[in-house]
Structure formats: structure tokens, C-alpha cells
Amino acid sequence: MGKYSTNSKRILTKLKQQGIGNVIFTDCARDKNIKQVVPAITKLIGSSQRFQRAENAETCIMVIGVPNVGKSSLINALRRLHLRKGKASRVGGEPGITRAVLTRIQVSESPLLYLFDTPGVLSPRIESVETGMKLALCGTILDHLVGEDIMANYLLYTLNQQQQYR
């Protein structure tokens, strides 16, 4: 955990408490830590008894997450890094760009790895107004569904609470 920022360490500690261990912080725009993803996938699949099949030369994986967190950007970054090919998934600044699971996208030849891009998923019920506001500020919910003025007010309130005046 030595190479991570204080905030990243806090996140890793929380995830570990929840039983989540295999975490890689990435920056798809600058390919930061992207090289670690395919080896980590290969290691996890290789150590799983369920996938010990000699006839299976290729791996297909679904990329799943909340809207607008970079699922398509991750796929494009892996493809750019390992295959030296262009974008296969459309990306955008608002949720809802990926609308269906369409085709598998090859991102690596050795090992042969395909990813499926999926639309973002959210719980059908957002547990609190505060959680909804945080999701809206992160771009997970369309701005007009909450209201830009309300979002700006909540952001300023939160920054003031944390004494972030800069």
C-alpha cells in the first residue's frame, strides 16, 4: 500500500473490510496502471478452479459498473495498449452512451481476451437524498433529473462543511 495516496489507502482499507481485495486504480486517459489489468485478470482466472478447462483458449468478461465511471474508456485503453488499435466503444461525458450489450471486443491477443461493454447499472432505489446528490455530482445521474441549481448548492454546502474554500 506504500505507493498510494492517503485517500487511496483509505478506499483500499474500506474495500478490504467489505471483502474486496483485487483493486487497481487506473487513469484511462493517461494509461496509468492499465498495464496491470490484463495480468491481474489472467492470474485471477488461472487460479480459479471453475475455469480450469484446457479447451478454452479465450476469455470473455463483462465490464459492469455504475453509469459514467469509465467502463468504455477502460476497454478502449486496454485495446489501445495491447492491440495498438483505436476505440471500439463510444464514450461521453454523460451517462447513457452505452445502451446495450452488443458485441464482444477483443482487447488482447496473448492471452486472448474479449470484453463486453455494458450499460451502467444502479440500484432501483437510491437509499437517501444525500446518496442521490453524490451520484448526480459524479455524473452518474443526468443533471436535469436533479437540477443544476440544486446540485451546485449541494456541492457548495459539502465543500463548506469540509472547509474546502480554495
mmCIF file of C-alpha atoms in Angstrom:
data_model
loop_
_atom_site.group_PDB
_atom_site.id
_atom_site.type_symbol
_atom_site.label_atom_id
_atom_site.label_comp_id
_atom_site.label_asym_id
_atom_site.label_seq_id
_atom_site.Cartn_x
_atom_site.Cartn_y
_atom_site.Cartn_z
ATOM 1 C CA MET A 1 0.000 0.000 0.000
ATOM 2 C CA GLY A 2 3.050 2.276 0.081
ATOM 3 C CA LYS A 3 2.678 3.791 -3.403
ATOM 4 C CA TYR A 4 -0.878 5.055 -2.892
ATOM 5 C CA SER A 5 -2.128 8.440 -1.700
ATOM 6 C CA THR A 6 -3.786 8.804 1.694
ATOM 7 C CA ASN A 7 -7.204 8.892 0.043
ATOM 8 C CA SER A 8 -6.475 5.750 -1.997
ATOM 9 C CA LYS A 9 -5.250 3.949 1.122
ATOM 10 C CA ARG A 10 -8.479 4.867 2.905
ATOM 11 C CA ILE A 11 -10.509 3.498 -0.009
ATOM 12 C CA LEU A 12 -8.463 0.271 -0.095
ATOM 13 C CA THR A 13 -8.940 -0.202 3.658
ATOM 14 C CA LYS A 14 -12.721 0.253 3.353
ATOM 15 C CA LEU A 15 -12.929 -2.153 0.420
ATOM 16 C CA LYS A 16 -10.812 -4.730 2.255
ATOM 17 C CA GLN A 17 -13.209 -4.522 5.225
ATOM 18 C CA GLN A 18 -16.003 -5.362 2.790
ATOM 19 C CA GLY A 19 -14.087 -8.390 1.485
ATOM 20 C CA ILE A 20 -12.954 -6.766 -1.770
ATOM 21 C CA GLY A 21 -9.266 -7.319 -2.403
ATOM 22 C CA ASN A 22 -8.230 -7.072 -6.039
ATOM 23 C CA VAL A 23 -8.240 -3.333 -6.730
ATOM 24 C CA ILE A 24 -6.283 -1.407 -9.364
ATOM 25 C CA PHE A 25 -6.567 2.386 -9.502
ATOM 26 C CA THR A 26 -6.428 3.413 -13.170
ATOM 27 C CA ASP A 27 -6.433 6.553 -15.278
ATOM 28 C CA CYS A 28 -7.551 5.557 -18.760
ATOM 29 C CA ALA A 29 -6.742 8.941 -20.305
ATOM 30 C CA ARG A 30 -3.060 8.608 -19.376
ATOM 31 C CA ASP A 31 -2.926 4.777 -19.323
ATOM 32 C CA LYS A 32 -1.877 4.891 -15.656
ATOM 33 C CA ASN A 33 -1.784 1.337 -14.234
ATOM 34 C CA ILE A 34 -3.625 -0.031 -17.304
ATOM 35 C CA LYS A 35 -0.739 -2.486 -17.879
ATOM 36 C CA GLN A 36 -1.652 -4.202 -14.592
ATOM 37 C CA VAL A 37 -5.221 -5.093 -15.614
ATOM 38 C CA VAL A 38 -4.754 -7.996 -18.073
ATOM 39 C CA PRO A 39 -2.103 -9.780 -15.943
ATOM 40 C CA ALA A 40 -4.385 -9.427 -12.894
ATOM 41 C CA ILE A 41 -7.341 -10.864 -14.836
ATOM 42 C CA THR A 42 -5.188 -13.719 -16.150
ATOM 43 C CA LYS A 43 -3.928 -14.519 -12.648
ATOM 44 C CA LEU A 44 -7.418 -14.482 -11.108
ATOM 45 C CA ILE A 45 -8.909 -16.667 -13.829
ATOM 46 C CA GLY A 46 -5.926 -19.024 -13.791
ATOM 47 C CA SER A 47 -6.244 -19.568 -10.049
ATOM 48 C CA SER A 48 -9.980 -20.299 -10.250
ATOM 49 C CA GLN A 49 -10.988 -23.976 -10.291
ATOM 50 C CA ARG A 50 -14.108 -23.137 -12.269
ATOM 51 C CA PHE A 51 -12.113 -22.016 -15.297
ATOM 52 C CA GLN A 52 -9.569 -24.845 -15.465
ATOM 53 C CA ARG A 53 -10.591 -26.006 -18.934
ATOM 54 C CA ALA A 54 -7.867 -26.960 -21.404
ATOM 55 C CA GLU A 55 -10.091 -26.431 -24.472
ATOM 56 C CA ASN A 56 -10.898 -22.838 -23.506
ATOM 57 C CA ALA A 57 -8.271 -20.704 -25.262
ATOM 58 C CA GLU A 58 -10.169 -17.427 -24.984
ATOM 59 C CA THR A 59 -11.699 -15.495 -22.125
ATOM 60 C CA CYS A 60 -14.842 -13.342 -22.306
ATOM 61 C CA ILE A 61 -15.573 -10.886 -19.489
ATOM 62 C CA MET A 62 -18.385 -8.394 -18.905
ATOM 63 C CA VAL A 63 -17.367 -4.937 -17.690
ATOM 64 C CA ILE A 64 -20.050 -3.863 -15.213
ATOM 65 C CA GLY A 65 -20.413 -0.712 -13.096
ATOM 66 C CA VAL A 66 -22.491 2.348 -12.321
ATOM 67 C CA PRO A 67 -23.141 4.801 -15.182
ATOM 68 C CA ASN A 68 -20.389 7.134 -16.360
ATOM 69 C CA VAL A 69 -17.470 5.630 -14.424
ATOM 70 C CA GLY A 70 -15.277 4.748 -17.408
ATOM 71 C CA LYS A 71 -16.225 1.211 -18.417
ATOM 72 C CA SER A 72 -15.943 2.040 -22.133
ATOM 73 C CA SER A 73 -12.796 4.098 -21.514
ATOM 74 C CA LEU A 74 -11.183 1.109 -19.777
ATOM 75 C CA ILE A 75 -11.996 -1.160 -22.723
ATOM 76 C CA ASN A 76 -10.602 1.387 -25.190
ATOM 77 C CA ALA A 77 -7.433 1.870 -23.101
ATOM 78 C CA LEU A 78 -6.804 -1.887 -22.901
ATOM 79 C CA ARG A 79 -7.361 -2.220 -26.639
ATOM 80 C CA ARG A 80 -5.023 0.709 -27.365
ATOM 81 C CA LEU A 81 -2.304 -0.679 -25.079
ATOM 82 C CA HIS A 82 -2.383 -4.364 -26.053
ATOM 83 C CA LEU A 83 -3.540 -4.325 -29.686
ATOM 84 C CA ARG A 84 -2.441 -0.833 -30.769
ATOM 85 C CA LYS A 85 -5.948 -0.318 -32.187
ATOM 86 C CA GLY A 86 -8.412 2.543 -31.933
ATOM 87 C CA LYS A 87 -11.612 2.949 -29.983
ATOM 88 C CA ALA A 88 -14.180 0.179 -30.078
ATOM 89 C CA SER A 89 -16.656 1.700 -27.599
ATOM 90 C CA ARG A 90 -18.185 5.165 -27.738
ATOM 91 C CA VAL A 91 -17.546 7.327 -24.693
ATOM 92 C CA GLY A 92 -19.126 10.556 -23.495
ATOM 93 C CA GLY A 93 -19.410 12.982 -20.627
ATOM 94 C CA GLU A 94 -22.874 11.912 -19.569
ATOM 95 C CA PRO A 95 -24.452 8.588 -18.590
ATOM 96 C CA GLY A 96 -26.333 6.530 -21.158
ATOM 97 C CA ILE A 97 -23.839 6.381 -24.048
ATOM 98 C CA THR A 98 -23.706 2.564 -23.940
ATOM 99 C CA ARG A 99 -27.306 1.378 -24.275
ATOM 100 C CA ALA A 100 -26.956 -2.373 -24.822
ATOM 101 C CA VAL A 101 -24.502 -5.258 -24.612
ATOM 102 C CA LEU A 102 -23.674 -5.516 -28.298
ATOM 103 C CA THR A 103 -20.584 -7.431 -29.343
ATOM 104 C CA ARG A 104 -17.501 -8.734 -27.691
ATOM 105 C CA ILE A 105 -14.467 -6.511 -28.092
ATOM 106 C CA GLN A 106 -11.005 -8.018 -28.358
ATOM 107 C CA VAL A 107 -8.525 -6.255 -26.088
ATOM 108 C CA SER A 108 -5.604 -8.700 -26.008
ATOM 109 C CA GLU A 109 -4.113 -11.451 -28.178
ATOM 110 C CA SER A 110 -1.926 -13.140 -25.593
ATOM 111 C CA PRO A 111 -3.887 -14.099 -23.622
ATOM 112 C CA LEU A 112 -6.872 -13.998 -25.987
ATOM 113 C CA LEU A 113 -9.232 -11.719 -24.073
ATOM 114 C CA TYR A 114 -12.600 -10.274 -25.080
ATOM 115 C CA LEU A 115 -14.644 -7.784 -23.083
ATOM 116 C CA PHE A 116 -18.335 -6.953 -23.270
ATOM 117 C CA ASP A 117 -19.225 -3.307 -22.657
ATOM 118 C CA THR A 118 -22.437 -2.957 -20.665
ATOM 119 C CA PRO A 119 -24.766 -0.063 -19.865
ATOM 120 C CA GLY A 120 -24.334 1.351 -16.378
ATOM 121 C CA VAL A 121 -26.423 -0.195 -13.630
ATOM 122 C CA LEU A 122 -27.794 1.386 -10.468
ATOM 123 C CA SER A 123 -29.826 0.039 -7.609
ATOM 124 C CA PRO A 124 -33.537 0.565 -8.345
ATOM 125 C CA ARG A 125 -33.801 2.581 -5.139
ATOM 126 C CA ILE A 126 -31.310 5.197 -4.039
ATOM 127 C CA GLU A 127 -31.091 4.877 -0.265
ATOM 128 C CA SER A 128 -31.007 8.585 0.605
ATOM 129 C CA VAL A 129 -31.205 12.070 -0.869
ATOM 130 C CA GLU A 130 -27.535 12.569 0.030
ATOM 131 C CA THR A 131 -26.521 9.461 -1.928
ATOM 132 C CA GLY A 132 -28.597 10.667 -4.875
ATOM 133 C CA MET A 133 -26.894 14.059 -4.783
ATOM 134 C CA LYS A 134 -23.440 12.461 -4.683
ATOM 135 C CA LEU A 135 -24.335 10.255 -7.657
ATOM 136 C CA ALA A 136 -25.612 13.293 -9.566
ATOM 137 C CA LEU A 137 -22.437 15.281 -8.843
ATOM 138 C CA CYS A 138 -20.334 12.382 -10.166
ATOM 139 C CA GLY A 139 -22.300 12.393 -13.421
ATOM 140 C CA THR A 140 -23.996 9.076 -12.725
ATOM 141 C CA ILE A 141 -27.466 10.617 -12.965
ATOM 142 C CA LEU A 142 -28.395 13.114 -15.677
ATOM 143 C CA ASP A 143 -28.150 16.695 -14.362
ATOM 144 C CA HIS A 144 -31.623 17.749 -15.469
ATOM 145 C CA LEU A 145 -33.223 14.966 -13.401
ATOM 146 C CA VAL A 146 -31.948 16.606 -10.211
ATOM 147 C CA GLY A 147 -31.479 20.191 -11.357
ATOM 148 C CA GLU A 148 -28.208 22.025 -11.878
ATOM 149 C CA ASP A 149 -29.013 24.684 -9.251
ATOM 150 C CA ILE A 150 -29.748 22.059 -6.600
ATOM 151 C CA MET A 151 -26.557 20.173 -7.475
ATOM 152 C CA ALA A 152 -24.444 23.351 -7.320
ATOM 153 C CA ASN A 153 -25.998 24.279 -3.974
ATOM 154 C CA TYR A 154 -25.291 20.806 -2.555
ATOM 155 C CA LEU A 155 -21.693 20.905 -3.840
ATOM 156 C CA LEU A 156 -21.070 24.302 -2.223
ATOM 157 C CA TYR A 157 -22.672 23.082 1.015
ATOM 158 C CA THR A 158 -20.428 19.990 1.030
ATOM 159 C CA LEU A 159 -17.272 21.987 0.298
ATOM 160 C CA ASN A 160 -18.128 24.442 3.088
ATOM 161 C CA GLN A 161 -18.743 21.561 5.517
ATOM 162 C CA GLN A 162 -15.278 20.209 4.688
ATOM 163 C CA GLN A 163 -13.791 23.718 4.877
ATOM 164 C CA GLN A 164 -12.618 23.473 1.262
ATOM 165 C CA TYR A 165 -12.514 27.184 0.489
ATOM 166 C CA ARG A 166 -9.755 27.306 -2.149
#
